[in-house]
PDB file of C-alpha atoms in Angstrom:
ATOM      1  CA  MET A   1       3.512  -0.595  -3.637  1.00 47.00           C
ATOM      2  CA  ILE A   2       2.022  -0.062  -0.174  1.00 44.00           C
ATOM      3  CA  GLN A   3       5.211   1.814   0.855  1.00 46.00           C
ATOM      4  CA  ILE A   4       5.039   3.981  -2.224  1.00 45.00           C
ATOM      5  CA  LEU A   5       1.436   4.905  -1.432  1.00 42.00           C
ATOM      6  CA  LYS A   6       2.296   5.735   2.167  1.00 44.00           C
ATOM      7  CA  ASN A   7       5.167   7.878   1.029  1.00 48.00           C
ATOM      8  CA  ALA A   8       2.876   9.683  -1.440  1.00 47.00           C
ATOM      9  CA  LYS A   9       0.382  10.329   1.303  1.00 48.00           C
ATOM     10  CA  LEU A  10       3.010  11.718   3.545  1.00 45.00           C
ATOM     11  CA  LEU A  11       4.345  13.991   0.772  1.00 49.00           C
ATOM     12  CA  HIS A  12       0.863  15.158   0.047  1.00 49.00           C
ATOM     13  CA  ARG A  13       0.293  16.154   3.712  1.00 51.00           C
ATOM     14  CA  CYS A  14       3.682  17.878   3.816  1.00 50.00           C
ATOM     15  CA  VAL A  15       2.845  19.893   0.769  1.00 48.00           C
ATOM     16  CA  ASP A  16      -0.551  20.913   2.286  1.00 50.00           C
ATOM     17  CA  TYR A  17       1.149  21.889   5.500  1.00 45.00           C
ATOM     18  CA  LEU A  18       3.780  24.027   3.891  1.00 48.00           C
ATOM     19  CA  THR A  19       1.272  25.618   1.560  1.00 47.00           C
ATOM     20  CA  HIS A  20      -0.853  26.400   4.597  1.00 45.00           C
ATOM     21  CA  GLN A  21       2.006  28.125   6.282  1.00 44.00           C
ATOM     22  CA  ILE A  22       2.408  30.368   3.332  1.00 42.00           C
ATOM     23  CA  GLU A  23      -1.340  30.808   2.943  1.00 42.00           C
ATOM     24  CA  SER A  24      -1.936  31.772   6.521  1.00 41.00           C
ATOM     25  CA  ARG A  25       0.151  34.918   5.992  1.00 39.00           C
ATOM     26  CA  MET A  26      -1.938  36.232   3.193  1.00 39.00           C
ATOM     27  CA  PRO A  27      -4.938  38.573   3.727  1.00 37.00           C
ATOM     28  CA  LEU A  28      -8.431  37.104   3.598  1.00 36.00           C
ATOM     29  CA  VAL A  29     -11.306  39.161   2.360  1.00 39.00           C
ATOM     30  CA  PRO A  30     -14.945  38.169   2.627  1.00 38.00           C
ATOM     31  CA  VAL A  31     -16.604  39.263  -0.638  1.00 41.00           C
ATOM     32  CA  GLU A  32     -20.079  39.891  -1.971  1.00 41.00           C
ATOM     33  CA  VAL A  33     -21.073  37.625  -4.791  1.00 41.00           C
ATOM     34  CA  ALA A  34     -22.249  39.232  -8.097  1.00 41.00           C
ATOM     35  CA  ASP A  35     -25.787  38.757  -9.224  1.00 41.00           C
ATOM     36  CA  GLU A  36     -26.506  35.962 -11.709  1.00 38.00           C
ATOM     37  CA  LYS A  37     -26.477  38.404 -14.637  1.00 36.00           C
ATOM     38  CA  SER A  38     -23.021  39.729 -13.667  1.00 35.00           C
ATOM     39  CA  SER A  39     -19.826  38.359 -15.122  1.00 32.00           C
ATOM     40  CA  MET A  40     -17.434  40.609 -13.280  1.00 29.00           C
ATOM     41  CA  LEU A  41     -17.123  41.720  -9.635  1.00 32.00           C
ATOM     42  CA  GLU A  42     -16.425  45.362  -8.794  1.00 30.00           C
ATOM     43  CA  ALA A  43     -13.776  46.313  -6.262  1.00 27.00           C
ATOM     44  CA  ASP A  44     -16.489  48.031  -4.170  1.00 30.00           C
ATOM     45  CA  ASP A  45     -18.078  44.570  -3.529  1.00 33.00           C
ATOM     46  CA  ILE A  46     -15.068  43.458  -1.450  1.00 30.00           C
ATOM     47  CA  LEU A  47     -15.552  43.643   2.321  1.00 34.00           C
ATOM     48  CA  PRO A  48     -12.593  44.119   4.674  1.00 35.00           C
ATOM     49  CA  ARG A  49     -11.021  41.131   6.331  1.00 40.00           C
ATOM     50  CA  PRO A  50     -12.044  40.780  10.000  1.00 41.00           C
ATOM     51  CA  GLU A  51      -9.109  41.934  12.053  1.00 42.00           C
ATOM     52  CA  LYS A  52      -7.590  39.859  14.758  1.00 41.00           C
ATOM     53  CA  SER A  53      -8.501  42.059  17.666  1.00 36.00           C
ATOM     54  CA  PRO A  54     -10.266  41.953  21.003  1.00 38.00           C
ATOM     55  CA  ALA A  55     -14.016  41.152  20.813  1.00 36.00           C
ATOM     56  CA  ARG A  56     -16.083  44.007  19.528  1.00 35.00           C
ATOM     57  CA  SER A  57     -18.583  45.698  21.737  1.00 34.00           C
ATOM     58  CA  PRO A  58     -22.161  45.298  20.696  1.00 33.00           C
ATOM     59  CA  ARG A  59     -22.287  48.853  19.380  1.00 31.00           C
ATOM     60  CA  GLU A  60     -19.222  48.562  17.300  1.00 35.00           C
ATOM     61  CA  GLU A  61     -19.503  48.284  13.568  1.00 35.00           C
ATOM     62  CA  SER A  62     -18.658  44.893  11.961  1.00 43.00           C
ATOM     63  CA  PRO A  63     -18.407  43.837   8.222  1.00 41.00           C
ATOM     64  CA  SER A  64     -21.874  42.452   8.481  1.00 40.00           C
ATOM     65  CA  ASP A  65     -23.185  45.887   9.628  1.00 42.00           C
ATOM     66  CA  ARG A  66     -21.842  47.290   6.435  1.00 44.00           C
ATOM     67  CA  SER A  67     -23.372  44.561   4.233  1.00 51.00           C
ATOM     68  CA  PRO A  68     -26.359  45.748   2.185  1.00 56.00           C
ATOM     69  CA  GLN A  69     -29.658  44.224   3.072  1.00 67.00           C
ATOM     70  CA  ASN A  70     -30.435  41.009   1.198  1.00 81.00           C
ATOM     71  CA  SER A  71     -26.771  40.482   0.336  1.00 93.00           C
ATOM     72  CA  PHE A  72     -25.009  37.146  -0.417  1.00 96.00           C
ATOM     73  CA  ASN A  73     -21.437  36.947   0.794  1.00 96.00           C
ATOM     74  CA  ILE A  74     -18.994  34.061   0.765  1.00 97.00           C
ATOM     75  CA  SER A  75     -15.625  33.703   2.411  1.00 97.00           C
ATOM     76  CA  VAL A  76     -13.007  30.873   2.446  1.00 98.00           C
ATOM     77  CA  CYS A  77     -10.519  29.978   5.182  1.00 97.00           C
ATOM     78  CA  GLY A  78      -8.609  27.212   7.049  1.00 97.00           C
ATOM     79  CA  GLU A  79      -9.857  25.870  10.262  1.00 96.00           C
ATOM     80  CA  GLU A  80      -7.493  27.939  12.317  1.00 96.00           C
ATOM     81  CA  GLU A  81      -8.888  31.133  10.794  1.00 97.00           C
ATOM     82  CA  VAL A  82     -12.540  30.308  11.682  1.00 97.00           C
ATOM     83  CA  PRO A  83     -12.440  32.227  15.024  1.00 97.00           C
ATOM     84  CA  ASP A  84     -11.414  35.442  13.176  1.00 97.00           C
ATOM     85  CA  PHE A  85     -14.975  35.524  11.814  1.00 97.00           C
ATOM     86  CA  HIS A  86     -16.647  35.846  15.138  1.00 96.00           C
ATOM     87  CA  GLY A  87     -18.854  38.913  15.171  1.00 95.00           C
ATOM     88  CA  CYS A  88     -18.994  39.054  11.301  1.00 96.00           C
ATOM     89  CA  GLY A  89     -22.547  37.952  10.993  1.00 96.00           C
ATOM     90  CA  ILE A  90     -21.812  34.509   9.506  1.00 98.00           C
ATOM     91  CA  THR A  91     -25.144  32.718   8.924  1.00 98.00           C
ATOM     92  CA  ASP A  92     -23.909  29.483   7.372  1.00 99.00           C
ATOM     93  CA  ILE A  93     -20.774  27.374   7.589  1.00 99.00           C
ATOM     94  CA  LEU A  94     -19.788  24.601   5.343  1.00 99.00           C
ATOM     95  CA  THR A  95     -16.901  22.374   6.707  1.00 99.00           C
ATOM     96  CA  CYS A  96     -15.109  19.991   4.394  1.00 99.00           C
ATOM     97  CA  ILE A  97     -12.954  17.935   6.665  1.00 98.00           C
ATOM     98  CA  SER A  98     -11.433  14.467   7.118  1.00 98.00           C
ATOM     99  CA  PRO A  99     -13.668  11.836   8.800  1.00 97.00           C
ATOM    100  CA  GLU A 100     -11.583  11.439  11.922  1.00 95.00           C
ATOM    101  CA  ARG A 101     -10.999  15.216  12.590  1.00 95.00           C
ATOM    102  CA  PRO A 102     -13.048  16.779  15.385  1.00 95.00           C
ATOM    103  CA  VAL A 103     -15.203  19.822  14.478  1.00 95.00           C
ATOM    104  CA  MET A 104     -16.632  22.359  16.856  1.00 90.00           C
ATOM    105  CA  ARG A 105     -19.758  24.370  15.913  1.00 93.00           C
ATOM    106  CA  PRO A 106     -19.048  28.043  16.693  1.00 96.00           C
ATOM    107  CA  ASN A 107     -21.438  29.501  19.272  1.00 96.00           C
ATOM    108  CA  TRP A 108     -22.342  32.532  17.160  1.00 97.00           C
ATOM    109  CA  PRO A 109     -25.714  34.149  17.505  1.00 96.00           C
ATOM    110  CA  SER A 110     -26.016  34.749  13.762  1.00 97.00           C
ATOM    111  CA  LEU A 111     -25.166  31.173  12.779  1.00 98.00           C
ATOM    112  CA  ARG A 112     -28.193  29.329  11.420  1.00 97.00           C
ATOM    113  CA  ASN A 113     -26.717  26.224   9.666  1.00 97.00           C
ATOM    114  CA  HIS A 114     -23.516  24.270   9.872  1.00 98.00           C
ATOM    115  CA  LEU A 115     -22.976  21.433   7.334  1.00 98.00           C
ATOM    116  CA  ILE A 116     -20.051  19.105   7.768  1.00 98.00           C
ATOM    117  CA  VAL A 117     -18.981  17.096   4.799  1.00 99.00           C
ATOM    118  CA  ARG A 118     -16.573  14.294   5.762  1.00 98.00           C
ATOM    119  CA  CYS A 119     -13.987  13.550   3.030  1.00 98.00           C
ATOM    120  CA  ASP A 120     -10.240  13.617   2.741  1.00 98.00           C
ATOM    121  CA  ASP A 121      -8.107  15.931   0.571  1.00 97.00           C
ATOM    122  CA  VAL A 122      -7.225  13.335  -2.047  1.00 96.00           C
ATOM    123  CA  GLU A 123      -8.031  13.197  -5.761  1.00 94.00           C
ATOM    124  CA  GLU A 124      -8.075   9.449  -6.342  1.00 93.00           C
ATOM    125  CA  PRO A 125      -9.044   6.391  -4.237  1.00 92.00           C
ATOM    126  CA  LEU A 126      -6.294   5.586  -1.724  1.00 95.00           C
ATOM    127  CA  GLN A 127      -6.347   3.045   1.115  1.00 94.00           C
ATOM    128  CA  ASP A 128      -7.326   4.488   4.459  1.00 95.00           C
ATOM    129  CA  TYR A 129      -8.583   7.713   2.779  1.00 97.00           C
ATOM    130  CA  VAL A 130     -12.080   8.854   1.930  1.00 98.00           C
ATOM    131  CA  CYS A 131     -12.002  10.253  -1.578  1.00 98.00           C
ATOM    132  CA  PRO A 132     -14.617  12.948  -2.313  1.00 98.00           C
ATOM    133  CA  ASN A 133     -17.471  11.253  -4.135  1.00 98.00           C
ATOM    134  CA  GLU A 134     -20.783  12.166  -5.760  1.00 98.00           C
ATOM    135  CA  GLU A 135     -22.742  12.016  -2.500  1.00 98.00           C
ATOM    136  CA  HIS A 136     -20.314  14.462  -0.803  1.00 99.00           C
ATOM    137  CA  VAL A 137     -20.753  16.896  -3.729  1.00 99.00           C
ATOM    138  CA  ARG A 138     -24.512  16.544  -3.687  1.00 99.00           C
ATOM    139  CA  GLN A 139     -24.417  17.712  -0.095  1.00 99.00           C
ATOM    140  CA  ILE A 140     -22.315  20.791  -1.053  1.00 99.00           C
ATOM    141  CA  ILE A 141     -24.741  21.557  -3.897  1.00 99.00           C
ATOM    142  CA  GLN A 142     -27.766  21.160  -1.726  1.00 98.00           C
ATOM    143  CA  PHE A 143     -26.163  23.545   0.787  1.00 99.00           C
ATOM    144  CA  GLY A 144     -25.690  26.069  -2.035  1.00 98.00           C
ATOM    145  CA  HIS A 145     -29.284  25.703  -3.181  1.00 98.00           C
ATOM    146  CA  ASP A 146     -30.664  26.175   0.332  1.00 98.00           C
ATOM    147  CA  THR A 147     -28.644  29.327   1.004  1.00 98.00           C
ATOM    148  CA  LEU A 148     -29.379  30.819  -2.444  1.00 97.00           C
ATOM    149  CA  ASN A 149     -33.069  30.119  -1.969  1.00 97.00           C
ATOM    150  CA  ARG A 150     -33.029  31.935   1.372  1.00 97.00           C
ATOM    151  CA  ASN A 151     -31.318  34.873  -0.217  1.00 96.00           C
ATOM    152  CA  ARG A 152     -33.826  35.017  -2.992  1.00 95.00           C
ATOM    153  CA  ARG A 153     -36.588  35.100  -0.395  1.00 95.00           C
ATOM    154  CA  GLY A 154     -34.955  38.233   1.102  1.00 95.00           C
ATOM    155  CA  ASP A 155     -32.568  36.890   3.729  1.00 96.00           C
ATOM    156  CA  THR A 156     -28.991  38.185   4.043  1.00 96.00           C
ATOM    157  CA  VAL A 157     -26.638  35.263   3.744  1.00 97.00           C
ATOM    158  CA  ASN A 158     -22.964  35.281   4.855  1.00 98.00           C
ATOM    159  CA  ILE A 159     -21.335  31.951   4.112  1.00 98.00           C
ATOM    160  CA  LEU A 160     -17.976  30.656   5.492  1.00 98.00           C
ATOM    161  CA  VAL A 161     -16.512  27.719   3.744  1.00 99.00           C
ATOM    162  CA  HIS A 162     -13.462  26.009   5.322  1.00 98.00           C
ATOM    163  CA  CYS A 163     -11.369  22.849   5.220  1.00 98.00           C
ATOM    164  CA  ALA A 164      -8.145  22.177   7.129  1.00 97.00           C
ATOM    165  CA  ALA A 165      -5.961  24.686   5.219  1.00 97.00           C
ATOM    166  CA  GLY A 166      -8.431  26.656   3.111  1.00 97.00           C
ATOM    167  CA  ILE A 167      -6.742  25.549  -0.114  1.00 97.00           C
ATOM    168  CA  SER A 168      -8.285  22.570  -1.811  1.00 98.00           C
ATOM    169  CA  ARG A 169     -11.609  21.049  -0.586  1.00 98.00           C
ATOM    170  CA  SER A 170     -13.004  24.408   0.638  1.00 98.00           C
ATOM    171  CA  THR A 171     -11.989  26.314  -2.593  1.00 98.00           C
ATOM    172  CA  ALA A 172     -13.579  23.599  -4.773  1.00 99.00           C
ATOM    173  CA  ALA A 173     -16.834  23.838  -2.841  1.00 99.00           C
ATOM    174  CA  THR A 174     -16.763  27.628  -2.925  1.00 99.00           C
ATOM    175  CA  LEU A 175     -16.241  27.499  -6.685  1.00 99.00           C
ATOM    176  CA  LEU A 176     -19.348  25.351  -7.179  1.00 99.00           C
ATOM    177  CA  ILE A 177     -21.433  27.742  -4.953  1.00 99.00           C
ATOM    178  CA  LEU A 178     -20.181  30.776  -6.898  1.00 98.00           C
ATOM    179  CA  SER A 179     -20.992  29.014 -10.184  1.00 98.00           C
ATOM    180  CA  MET A 180     -24.498  28.354  -8.958  1.00 98.00           C
ATOM    181  CA  LYS A 181     -24.905  31.978  -7.867  1.00 97.00           C
ATOM    182  CA  MET A 182     -23.588  33.484 -10.981  1.00 97.00           C
ATOM    183  CA  GLY A 183     -25.338  31.095 -13.366  1.00 96.00           C
ATOM    184  CA  LYS A 184     -24.317  29.011 -16.399  1.00 96.00           C
ATOM    185  CA  GLY A 185     -21.804  30.609 -18.776  1.00 96.00           C
ATOM    186  CA  THR A 186     -20.072  32.538 -16.007  1.00 97.00           C
ATOM    187  CA  GLU A 187     -17.569  29.857 -14.962  1.00 98.00           C
ATOM    188  CA  ALA A 188     -14.556  31.931 -15.896  1.00 98.00           C
ATOM    189  CA  ALA A 189     -15.846  34.863 -13.770  1.00 98.00           C
ATOM    190  CA  ALA A 190     -16.570  32.449 -10.840  1.00 98.00           C
ATOM    191  CA  MET A 191     -12.960  31.262 -11.037  1.00 98.00           C
ATOM    192  CA  ARG A 192     -11.631  34.835 -11.159  1.00 97.00           C
ATOM    193  CA  HIS A 193     -13.796  35.612  -8.166  1.00 97.00           C
ATOM    194  CA  LEU A 194     -12.451  32.637  -6.176  1.00 98.00           C
ATOM    195  CA  THR A 195      -8.845  33.411  -6.948  1.00 96.00           C
ATOM    196  CA  SER A 196      -9.225  37.079  -6.078  1.00 95.00           C
ATOM    197  CA  ILE A 197     -10.439  36.114  -2.550  1.00 94.00           C
ATOM    198  CA  ARG A 198      -8.189  33.067  -2.094  1.00 95.00           C
ATOM    199  CA  PRO A 199      -5.141  33.499  -4.440  1.00 93.00           C
ATOM    200  CA  ILE A 200      -3.314  30.386  -3.090  1.00 90.00           C
ATOM    201  CA  CYS A 201      -6.072  27.854  -3.920  1.00 95.00           C
ATOM    202  CA  ARG A 202      -5.847  24.407  -5.517  1.00 96.00           C
ATOM    203  CA  PRO A 203      -9.474  23.178  -5.960  1.00 97.00           C
ATOM    204  CA  ASN A 204      -9.902  19.551  -5.335  1.00 98.00           C
ATOM    205  CA  ALA A 205     -10.204  17.818  -8.719  1.00 96.00           C
ATOM    206  CA  GLU A 206     -12.795  15.135  -7.558  1.00 98.00           C
ATOM    207  CA  ILE A 207     -15.172  17.766  -6.039  1.00 98.00           C
ATOM    208  CA  VAL A 208     -14.857  19.896  -9.177  1.00 98.00           C
ATOM    209  CA  ARG A 209     -15.322  16.897 -11.563  1.00 98.00           C
ATOM    210  CA  HIS A 210     -18.547  15.693  -9.809  1.00 98.00           C
ATOM    211  CA  GLY A 211     -19.804  19.212  -9.369  1.00 99.00           C
ATOM    212  CA  ASP A 212     -19.342  20.070 -12.975  1.00 99.00           C
ATOM    213  CA  ARG A 213     -21.354  17.055 -14.087  1.00 98.00           C
ATOM    214  CA  LEU A 214     -24.114  17.508 -11.426  1.00 98.00           C
ATOM    215  CA  LEU A 215     -24.485  21.163 -12.327  1.00 98.00           C
ATOM    216  CA  GLN A 216     -24.520  20.283 -16.053  1.00 98.00           C
ATOM    217  CA  ARG A 217     -21.631  22.668 -16.912  1.00 98.00           C
ATOM    218  CA  GLU A 218     -20.263  20.432 -19.726  1.00 97.00           C
ATOM    219  CA  GLY A 219     -16.755  20.652 -18.538  1.00 98.00           C
ATOM    220  CA  ARG A 220     -16.553  24.420 -18.207  1.00 98.00           C
ATOM    221  CA  ILE A 221     -15.760  24.488 -14.449  1.00 98.00           C
ATOM    222  CA  ILE A 222     -13.154  21.665 -15.024  1.00 98.00           C
ATOM    223  CA  GLN A 223     -11.575  23.773 -17.732  1.00 97.00           C
ATOM    224  CA  GLN A 224     -11.261  26.825 -15.562  1.00 98.00           C
ATOM    225  CA  VAL A 225      -9.649  24.888 -12.758  1.00 97.00           C
ATOM    226  CA  THR A 226      -7.313  22.995 -15.097  1.00 95.00           C
ATOM    227  CA  MET A 227      -6.079  26.308 -16.676  1.00 95.00           C
ATOM    228  CA  TRP A 228      -5.452  27.768 -13.207  1.00 94.00           C
ATOM    229  CA  LYS A 229      -3.559  24.628 -12.051  1.00 93.00           C
ATOM    230  CA  MET A 230      -1.531  24.576 -15.236  1.00 93.00           C
ATOM    231  CA  ARG A 231      -0.309  28.090 -14.485  1.00 91.00           C
ATOM    232  CA  HIS A 232       0.249  27.636 -10.696  1.00 88.00           C
ATOM    233  CA  TYR A 233       0.405  23.871 -10.011  1.00 80.00           C
ATOM    234  CA  PRO A 234       1.444  22.091 -13.171  1.00 76.00           C
ATOM    235  CA  ALA A 235       1.860  18.760 -11.444  1.00 67.00           C
ATOM    236  CA  ALA A 236      -1.722  18.834 -10.199  1.00 60.00           C
ATOM    237  CA  ALA A 237      -3.391  19.840 -13.420  1.00 56.00           C
ATOM    238  CA  VAL A 238      -4.440  16.341 -14.594  1.00 54.00           C
ATOM    239  CA  TYR A 239      -8.034  15.143 -14.408  1.00 50.00           C
ATOM    240  CA  GLY A 240      -9.064  11.493 -14.683  1.00 42.00           C
TER     241      GLY A 240
END
């Protein structure tokens, strides 16, 4: 049984690695989140992806320069893509990463807050792995509340959420924040928004399950993720 679990873990990591290789070749677009009363996002809300280019001069326009005042933007990426967002006015970073993995806080003048949530990308308890639990998800939700409250007070908020590959933990956390921003009853729109900015996503089932309950969404977030996984990742579309 121990050998089977080890093989399953190895296969899981291989799948994540291969998926990341595919995902890293796809464009990434920071987007502006719709207001709570909105159920759809317009194409004009999408901001261009920061290009991999030499550092901008202080006078050169960046995506953050083009953001309207008091805007709320959220982007998702893998850890290798984080440096691409230098100069984009990122104010808050949420890192969902394994306990043993080192994390560097970017030295960006605009950065106000960097939360690190330590959990592995697993969806059930496994020996030697830290499965996402309620406390981890409470940290994510509190991060969302804090940034949304600052935005309501008039601050422009540009969030970057990342995990190792930008596929599972980070997309689950982003979906919860989108659901909080857009309000109850807009879970389908939140899922569409997520998949439009991160088409290769596979939100972590445990983060979604705890988040749906803590946000009192009565299974609606779970339902949206399950439907997405059934279409794109049939083997992963089972919730305990």
